[in-house]
Short mmCIF file of C-alpha atoms in Angstrom, two decimals:
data_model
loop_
_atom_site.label_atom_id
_atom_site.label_comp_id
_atom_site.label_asym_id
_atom_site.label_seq_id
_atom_site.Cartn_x
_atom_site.Cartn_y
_atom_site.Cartn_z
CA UNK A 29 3.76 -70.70 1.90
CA UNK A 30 5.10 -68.62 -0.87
CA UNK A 31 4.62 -64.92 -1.01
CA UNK A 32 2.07 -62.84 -2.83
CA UNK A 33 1.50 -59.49 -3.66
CA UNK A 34 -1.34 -60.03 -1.41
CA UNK A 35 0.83 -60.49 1.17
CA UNK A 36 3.33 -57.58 0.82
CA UNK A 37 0.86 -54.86 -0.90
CA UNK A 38 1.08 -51.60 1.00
CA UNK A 39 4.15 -52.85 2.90
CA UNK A 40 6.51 -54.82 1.02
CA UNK A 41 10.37 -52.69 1.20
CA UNK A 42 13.36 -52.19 -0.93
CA UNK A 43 14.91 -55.43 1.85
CA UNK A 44 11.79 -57.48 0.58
CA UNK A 45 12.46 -57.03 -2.99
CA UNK A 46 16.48 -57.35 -2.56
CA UNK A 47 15.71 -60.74 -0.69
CA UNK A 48 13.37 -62.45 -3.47
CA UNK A 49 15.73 -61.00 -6.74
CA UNK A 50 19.07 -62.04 -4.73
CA UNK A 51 20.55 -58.98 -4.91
CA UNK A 52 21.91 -56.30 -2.17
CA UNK A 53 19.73 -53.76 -1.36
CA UNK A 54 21.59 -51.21 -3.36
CA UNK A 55 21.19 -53.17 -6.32
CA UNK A 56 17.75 -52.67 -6.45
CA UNK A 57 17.66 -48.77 -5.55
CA UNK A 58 19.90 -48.22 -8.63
CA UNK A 59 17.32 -50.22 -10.84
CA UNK A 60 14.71 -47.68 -9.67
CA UNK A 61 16.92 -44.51 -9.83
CA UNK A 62 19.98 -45.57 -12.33
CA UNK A 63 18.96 -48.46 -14.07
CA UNK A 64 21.95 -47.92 -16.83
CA UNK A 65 24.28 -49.11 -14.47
CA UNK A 66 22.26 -52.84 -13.97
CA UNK A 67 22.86 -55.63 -16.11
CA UNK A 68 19.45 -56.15 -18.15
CA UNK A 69 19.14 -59.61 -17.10
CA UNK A 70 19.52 -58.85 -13.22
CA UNK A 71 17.10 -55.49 -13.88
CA UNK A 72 14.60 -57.50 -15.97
CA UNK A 73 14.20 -59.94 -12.16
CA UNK A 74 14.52 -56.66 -10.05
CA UNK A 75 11.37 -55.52 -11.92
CA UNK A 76 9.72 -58.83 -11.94
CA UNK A 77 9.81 -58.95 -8.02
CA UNK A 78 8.54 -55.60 -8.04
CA UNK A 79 5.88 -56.00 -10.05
CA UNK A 80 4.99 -59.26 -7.97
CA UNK A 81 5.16 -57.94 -4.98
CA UNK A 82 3.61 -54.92 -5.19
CA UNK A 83 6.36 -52.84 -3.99
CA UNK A 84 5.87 -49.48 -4.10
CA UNK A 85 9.17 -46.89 -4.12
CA UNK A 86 9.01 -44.36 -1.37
CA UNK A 87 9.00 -41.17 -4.07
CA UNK A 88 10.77 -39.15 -0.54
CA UNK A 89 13.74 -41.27 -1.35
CA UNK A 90 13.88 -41.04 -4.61
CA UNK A 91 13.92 -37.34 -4.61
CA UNK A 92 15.99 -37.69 -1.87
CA UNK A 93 18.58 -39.43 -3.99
CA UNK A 94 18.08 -36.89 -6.68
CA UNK A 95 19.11 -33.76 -5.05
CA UNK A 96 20.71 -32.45 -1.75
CA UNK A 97 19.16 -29.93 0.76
CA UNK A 98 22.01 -30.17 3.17
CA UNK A 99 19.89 -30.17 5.90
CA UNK A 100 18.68 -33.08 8.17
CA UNK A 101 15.21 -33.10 10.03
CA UNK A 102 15.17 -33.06 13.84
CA UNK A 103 11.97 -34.40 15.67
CA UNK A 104 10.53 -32.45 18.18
CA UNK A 105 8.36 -33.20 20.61
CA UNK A 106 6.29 -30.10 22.24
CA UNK A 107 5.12 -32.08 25.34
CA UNK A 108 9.00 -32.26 26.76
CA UNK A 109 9.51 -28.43 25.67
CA UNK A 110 11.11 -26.23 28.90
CA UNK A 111 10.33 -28.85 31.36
CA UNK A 112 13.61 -29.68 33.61
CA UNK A 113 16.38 -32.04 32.55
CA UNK A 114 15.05 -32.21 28.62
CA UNK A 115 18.48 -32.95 27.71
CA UNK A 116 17.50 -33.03 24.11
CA UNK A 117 17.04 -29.11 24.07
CA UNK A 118 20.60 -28.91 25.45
CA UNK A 119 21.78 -31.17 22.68
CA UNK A 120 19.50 -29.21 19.53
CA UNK A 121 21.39 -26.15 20.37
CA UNK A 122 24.89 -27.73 20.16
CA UNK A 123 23.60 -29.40 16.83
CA UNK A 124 22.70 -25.46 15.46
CA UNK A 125 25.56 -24.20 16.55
CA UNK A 126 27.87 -26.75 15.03
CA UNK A 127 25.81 -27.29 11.77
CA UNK A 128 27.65 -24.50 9.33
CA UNK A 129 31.25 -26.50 10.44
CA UNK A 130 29.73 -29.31 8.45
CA UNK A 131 28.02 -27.38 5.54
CA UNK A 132 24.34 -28.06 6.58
CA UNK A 133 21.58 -27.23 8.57
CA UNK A 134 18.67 -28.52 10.65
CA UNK A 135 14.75 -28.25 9.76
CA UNK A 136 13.07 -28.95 13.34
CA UNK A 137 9.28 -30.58 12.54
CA UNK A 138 6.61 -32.48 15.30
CA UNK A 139 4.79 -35.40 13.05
CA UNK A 140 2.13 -36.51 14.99
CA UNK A 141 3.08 -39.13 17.34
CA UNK A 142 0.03 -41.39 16.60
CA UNK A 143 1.57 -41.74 12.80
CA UNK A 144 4.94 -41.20 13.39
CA UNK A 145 6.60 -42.67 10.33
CA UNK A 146 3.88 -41.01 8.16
CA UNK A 147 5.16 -37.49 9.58
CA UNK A 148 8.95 -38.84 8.63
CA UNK A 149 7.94 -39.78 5.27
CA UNK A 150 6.14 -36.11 4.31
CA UNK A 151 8.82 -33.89 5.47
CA UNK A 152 11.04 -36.26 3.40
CA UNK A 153 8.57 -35.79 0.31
CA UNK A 154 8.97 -31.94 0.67
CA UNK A 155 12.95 -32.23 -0.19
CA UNK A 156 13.67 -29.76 2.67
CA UNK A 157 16.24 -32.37 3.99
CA UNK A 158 18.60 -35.07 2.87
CA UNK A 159 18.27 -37.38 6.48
CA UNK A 160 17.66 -37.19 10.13
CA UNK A 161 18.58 -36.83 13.27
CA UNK A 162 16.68 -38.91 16.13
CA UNK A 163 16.93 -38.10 19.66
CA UNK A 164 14.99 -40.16 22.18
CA UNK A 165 15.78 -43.18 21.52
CA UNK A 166 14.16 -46.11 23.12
CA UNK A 167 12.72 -49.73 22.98
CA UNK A 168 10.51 -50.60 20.25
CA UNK A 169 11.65 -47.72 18.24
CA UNK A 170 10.39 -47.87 14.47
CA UNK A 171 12.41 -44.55 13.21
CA UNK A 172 15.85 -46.67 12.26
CA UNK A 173 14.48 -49.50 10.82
CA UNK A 174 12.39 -47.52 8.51
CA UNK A 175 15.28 -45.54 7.51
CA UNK A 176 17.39 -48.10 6.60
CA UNK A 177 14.95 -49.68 4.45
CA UNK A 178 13.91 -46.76 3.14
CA UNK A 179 18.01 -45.59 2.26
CA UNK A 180 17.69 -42.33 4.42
CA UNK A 181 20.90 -41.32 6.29
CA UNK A 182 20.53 -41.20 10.00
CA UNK A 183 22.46 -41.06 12.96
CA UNK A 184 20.94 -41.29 16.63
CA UNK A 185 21.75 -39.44 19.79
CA UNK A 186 21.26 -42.50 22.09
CA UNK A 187 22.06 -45.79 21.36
CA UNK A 188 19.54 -48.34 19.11
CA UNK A 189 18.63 -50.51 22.69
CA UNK A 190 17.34 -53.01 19.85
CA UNK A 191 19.63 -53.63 17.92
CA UNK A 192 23.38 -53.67 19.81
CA UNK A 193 25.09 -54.82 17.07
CA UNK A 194 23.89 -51.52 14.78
CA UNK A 195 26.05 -48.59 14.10
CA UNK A 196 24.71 -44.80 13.10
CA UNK A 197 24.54 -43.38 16.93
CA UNK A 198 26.29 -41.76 19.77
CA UNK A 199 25.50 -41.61 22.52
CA UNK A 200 26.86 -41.05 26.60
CA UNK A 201 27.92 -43.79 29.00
CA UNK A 202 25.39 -43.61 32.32
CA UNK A 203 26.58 -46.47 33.70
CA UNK A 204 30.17 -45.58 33.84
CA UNK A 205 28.92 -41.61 34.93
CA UNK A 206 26.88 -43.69 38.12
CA UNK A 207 30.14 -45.30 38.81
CA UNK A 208 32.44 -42.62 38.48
CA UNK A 209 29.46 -40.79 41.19
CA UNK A 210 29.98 -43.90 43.41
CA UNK A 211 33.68 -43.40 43.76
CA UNK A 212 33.20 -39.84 44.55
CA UNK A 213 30.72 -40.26 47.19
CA UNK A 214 32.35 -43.09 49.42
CA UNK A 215 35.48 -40.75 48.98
CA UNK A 216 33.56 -38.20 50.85
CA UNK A 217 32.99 -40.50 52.89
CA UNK A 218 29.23 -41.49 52.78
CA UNK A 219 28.96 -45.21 53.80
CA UNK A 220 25.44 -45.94 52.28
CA UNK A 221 24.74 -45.07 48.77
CA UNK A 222 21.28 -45.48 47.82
CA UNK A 223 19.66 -45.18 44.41
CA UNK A 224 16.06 -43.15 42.78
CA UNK A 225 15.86 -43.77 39.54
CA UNK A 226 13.23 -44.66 36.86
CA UNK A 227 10.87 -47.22 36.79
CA UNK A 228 12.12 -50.17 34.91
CA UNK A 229 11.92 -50.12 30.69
CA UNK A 230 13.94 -46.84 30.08
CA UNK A 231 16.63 -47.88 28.40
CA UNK A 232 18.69 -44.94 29.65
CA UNK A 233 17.27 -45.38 33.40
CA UNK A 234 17.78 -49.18 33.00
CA UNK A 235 21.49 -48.11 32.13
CA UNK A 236 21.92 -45.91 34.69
CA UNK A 237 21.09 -48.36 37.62
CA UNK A 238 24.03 -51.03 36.30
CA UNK A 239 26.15 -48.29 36.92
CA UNK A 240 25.91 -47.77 40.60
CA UNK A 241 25.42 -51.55 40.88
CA UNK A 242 28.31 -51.76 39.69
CA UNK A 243 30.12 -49.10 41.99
CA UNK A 244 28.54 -50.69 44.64
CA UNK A 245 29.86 -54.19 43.93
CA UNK A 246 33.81 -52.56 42.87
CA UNK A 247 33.24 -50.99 46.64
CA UNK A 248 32.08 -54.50 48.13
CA UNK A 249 28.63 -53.07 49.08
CA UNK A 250 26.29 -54.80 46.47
CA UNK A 251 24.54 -57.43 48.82
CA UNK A 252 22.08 -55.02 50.24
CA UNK A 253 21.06 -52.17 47.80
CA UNK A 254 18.62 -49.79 48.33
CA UNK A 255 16.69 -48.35 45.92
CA UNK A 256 13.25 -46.71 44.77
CA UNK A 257 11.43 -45.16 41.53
CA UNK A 258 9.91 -42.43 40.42
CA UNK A 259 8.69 -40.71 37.34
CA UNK A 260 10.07 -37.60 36.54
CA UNK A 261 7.78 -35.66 38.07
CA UNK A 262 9.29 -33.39 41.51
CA UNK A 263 6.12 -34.62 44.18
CA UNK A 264 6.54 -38.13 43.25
CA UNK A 265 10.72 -37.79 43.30
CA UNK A 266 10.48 -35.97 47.09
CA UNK A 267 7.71 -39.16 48.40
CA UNK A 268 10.12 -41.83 46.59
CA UNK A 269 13.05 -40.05 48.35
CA UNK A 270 11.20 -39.46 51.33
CA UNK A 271 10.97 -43.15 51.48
CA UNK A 272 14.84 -43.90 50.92
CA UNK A 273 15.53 -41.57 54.26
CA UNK A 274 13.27 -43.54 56.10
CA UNK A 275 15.84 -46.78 55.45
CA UNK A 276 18.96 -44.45 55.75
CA UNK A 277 20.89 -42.86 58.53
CA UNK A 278 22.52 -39.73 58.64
CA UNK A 279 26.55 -39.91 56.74
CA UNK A 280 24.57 -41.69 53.95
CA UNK A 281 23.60 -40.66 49.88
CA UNK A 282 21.40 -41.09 47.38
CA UNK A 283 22.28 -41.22 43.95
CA UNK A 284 19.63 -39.52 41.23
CA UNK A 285 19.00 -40.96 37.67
CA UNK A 286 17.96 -37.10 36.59
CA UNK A 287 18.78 -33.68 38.09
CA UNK A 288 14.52 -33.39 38.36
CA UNK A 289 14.78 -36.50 40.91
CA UNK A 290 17.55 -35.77 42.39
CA UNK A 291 15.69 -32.18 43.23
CA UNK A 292 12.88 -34.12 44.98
CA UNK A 293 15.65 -35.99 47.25
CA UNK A 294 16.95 -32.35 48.16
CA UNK A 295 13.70 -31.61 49.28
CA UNK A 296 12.65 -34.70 50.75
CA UNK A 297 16.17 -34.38 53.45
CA UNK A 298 15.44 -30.35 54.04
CA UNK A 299 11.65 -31.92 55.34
CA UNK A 300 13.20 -33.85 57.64
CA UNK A 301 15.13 -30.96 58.82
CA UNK A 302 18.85 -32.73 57.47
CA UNK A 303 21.29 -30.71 55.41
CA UNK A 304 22.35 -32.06 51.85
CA UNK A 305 25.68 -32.51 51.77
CA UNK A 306 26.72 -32.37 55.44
CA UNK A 307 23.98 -34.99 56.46
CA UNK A 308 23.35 -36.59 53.55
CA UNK A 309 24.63 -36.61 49.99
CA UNK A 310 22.75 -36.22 47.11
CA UNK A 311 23.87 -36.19 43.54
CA UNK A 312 21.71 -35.60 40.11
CA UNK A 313 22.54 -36.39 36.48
CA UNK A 314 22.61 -33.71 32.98
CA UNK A 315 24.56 -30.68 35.43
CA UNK A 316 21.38 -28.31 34.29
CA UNK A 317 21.09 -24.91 35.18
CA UNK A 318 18.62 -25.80 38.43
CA UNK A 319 21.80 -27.83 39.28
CA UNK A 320 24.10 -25.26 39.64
CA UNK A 321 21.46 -22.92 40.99
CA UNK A 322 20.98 -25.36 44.19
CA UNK A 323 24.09 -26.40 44.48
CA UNK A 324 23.90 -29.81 43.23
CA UNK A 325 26.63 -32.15 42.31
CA UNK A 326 25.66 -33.53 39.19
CA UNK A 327 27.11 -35.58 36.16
CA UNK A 328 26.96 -33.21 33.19
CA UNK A 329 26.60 -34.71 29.38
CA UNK A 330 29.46 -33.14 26.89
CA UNK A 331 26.83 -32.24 24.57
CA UNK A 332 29.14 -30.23 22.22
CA UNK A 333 31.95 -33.54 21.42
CA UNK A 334 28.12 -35.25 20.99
CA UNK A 335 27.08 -33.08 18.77
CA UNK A 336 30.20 -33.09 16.54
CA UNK A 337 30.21 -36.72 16.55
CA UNK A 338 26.41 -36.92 15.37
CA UNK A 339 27.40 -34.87 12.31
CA UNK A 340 30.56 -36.35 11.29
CA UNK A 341 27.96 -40.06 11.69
CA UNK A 342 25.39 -38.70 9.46
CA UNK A 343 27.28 -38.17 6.41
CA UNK A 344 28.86 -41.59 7.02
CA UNK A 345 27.54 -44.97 4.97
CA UNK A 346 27.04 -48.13 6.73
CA UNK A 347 25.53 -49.28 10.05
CA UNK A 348 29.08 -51.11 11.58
CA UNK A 349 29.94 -50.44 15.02
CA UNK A 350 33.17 -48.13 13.93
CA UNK A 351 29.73 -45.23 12.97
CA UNK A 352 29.88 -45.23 16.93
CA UNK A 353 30.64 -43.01 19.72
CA UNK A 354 29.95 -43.51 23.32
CA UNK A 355 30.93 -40.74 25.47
CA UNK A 356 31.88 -40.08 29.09
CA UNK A 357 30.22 -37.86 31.19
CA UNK A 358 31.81 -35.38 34.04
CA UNK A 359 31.25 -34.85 37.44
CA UNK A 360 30.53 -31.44 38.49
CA UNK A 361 31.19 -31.60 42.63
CA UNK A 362 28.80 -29.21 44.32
CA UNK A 363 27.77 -28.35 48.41
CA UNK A 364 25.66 -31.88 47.99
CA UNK A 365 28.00 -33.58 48.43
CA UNK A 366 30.47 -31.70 50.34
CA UNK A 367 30.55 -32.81 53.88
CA UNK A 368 32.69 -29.53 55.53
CA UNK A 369 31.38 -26.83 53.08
CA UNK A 370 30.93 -25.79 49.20
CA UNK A 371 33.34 -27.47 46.87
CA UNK A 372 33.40 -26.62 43.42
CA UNK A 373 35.17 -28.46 40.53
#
């Protein structure tokens, strides 16, 4: 069945309109903003397909295109604000700092979540910034696809889970951070490593379990892993944990998706009257400040490199895999895992 303006009214993009006039995508955005530098045949279609689909131009774009604010917006989202492991509060302050080494700025905004896009689309109408970028990344996620069809430069710190073959992010490698924490477990000697991680659908979490999987199955101990979930949320991380002692014996570990679940495993072995580290390992993941406080061995993100790399992205056109950066973690060794005394790295 063809298509109508009835059909694409109030939605139709700048993709749509490329797609029915056969021409790229950049094509048409010069017909609306430079149409001197179109043929007036191929502008003469461009128009026709506008006018029959009722596209209407996102005016944020176009003033985007017509002047530069050297800054780019940065979401925030005031329920994660100061609670433990918020990784993206770690990774805002790296972006500050490193923002006059690129000759721009950030504009922090909270659209509300219930009309996300619409939130996106005013601060872009304002002309306070020329792009964005997202944190938070996750399944389902509307922000990039509206950006590309909208023209908007973006880059993303996590990767775009739904669409693998997409440039425009960077992100850091969980599952080879789990891994590297499996080697350095069994070579304290531990000789169970279990896991407490997310429930399954986090993209990050999901990540994050393949890792020690994987160290488990390099080690030749994959065929009976043990495992249990928890939100992050301490109570239900020390039950979930509490649970995973009741399957292990003493000389054995637990490896933490967060530093806030890995906290409730600390807890859940001092209840049972064990020692971390000496009796049983335990070893977190973003190295925050509650980490080193307690003594926790944790896998810390290089937010700083991530940082740089989001900037030098941004300014960056295309969406090819080479606008990429995955990053390693580190392993900060701590007492948890030390099975004579403290060990610091």
């Amino acid at each position: 069945m063809a298509s109508g303006p009835e059909q694409f009214r109030g939605r139709a993009t700048i993709v749509d309109v490329a797609a029915a006039a056969g021409v790229s995508r950049q094509t048409v955005s010069n017909a609306l903003n430079y149409p001197d530098r179109v043929a007036p045949s191929t502008l003469a279609r461009v128009h026709r397909e506008i006018e029959r689909l009722g596209f209407m131009p996102n005016a944020a774009a176009q003033q985007l295109r017509r002047r530069k604010a050297s800054a780019y917006g940065f979401e925030v989202n005031p329920s994660g604000a100061g609670k433990m492991g918020h990784i993206l509060d770690g990774f805002l302050v790296e972006l500050t700092v490193a923002a006059p080494d690129h000759s721009c700025h950030l504009v922090t905004f909270a659209p509300d979540l219930t009309s996300l896009l619409a939130g996106y689309d005013q601060i872009l109408s304002t002309g306070l910034v020329d792009g964005f970028v997202l944190g938070d990344t996750r399944h389902d996620d509307p922000r990039p696809a509206w950006l590309l069809q909208n023209d908007v430069p973006f880059v993303t710190f996590g990767r775009i889970w739904d669409e693998p073959q997409m440039g425009r992010w960077v992100d850091v490698d969980g599952r080879v951070g789990m891994e590297l924490a499996v080697g350095h477990l069994l070579e304290q000697g531990y000789t169970s490593i279990a896991y407490l991680g997310w429930p399954d659908g986090s993209p990050v979490g999901d990540d994050r379990r393949r890792g020690w999987l994987a160290g488990l199955a390099a080690a030749g101990l994959a065929d009976d892993p043990i495992a249990e979930e928890a939100v992050q949320d301490l109570p239900t991380a020390t039950a979930a944990a509490d649970r995973l002692l009741a399957r292990l014996g003493p000389g054995s570990a637990i490896l933490c998706a967060s530093d806030l679940l890995a906290l409730g495993a600390l807890r859940a072995v001092r209840n049972r009257g064990l020692e971390p580290g000496h009796d049983i390992g335990v070893v977190g993941f973003d190295d925050s400040d509650v980490a080193e406080a307690l003594q926790l061995t944790s896998l810390r993100q290089p937010l700083q490199q991530a940082a740089a790399e989001a900037w030098r992205i941004v300014h960056e056109k295309g969406t090819d895999l080479s606008l990429t950066a995955l990053l390693a973690p580190t392993l900060t060794v701590r007492e948890s895992t030390s099975r004579t005394g403290p060990e610091n790295t």
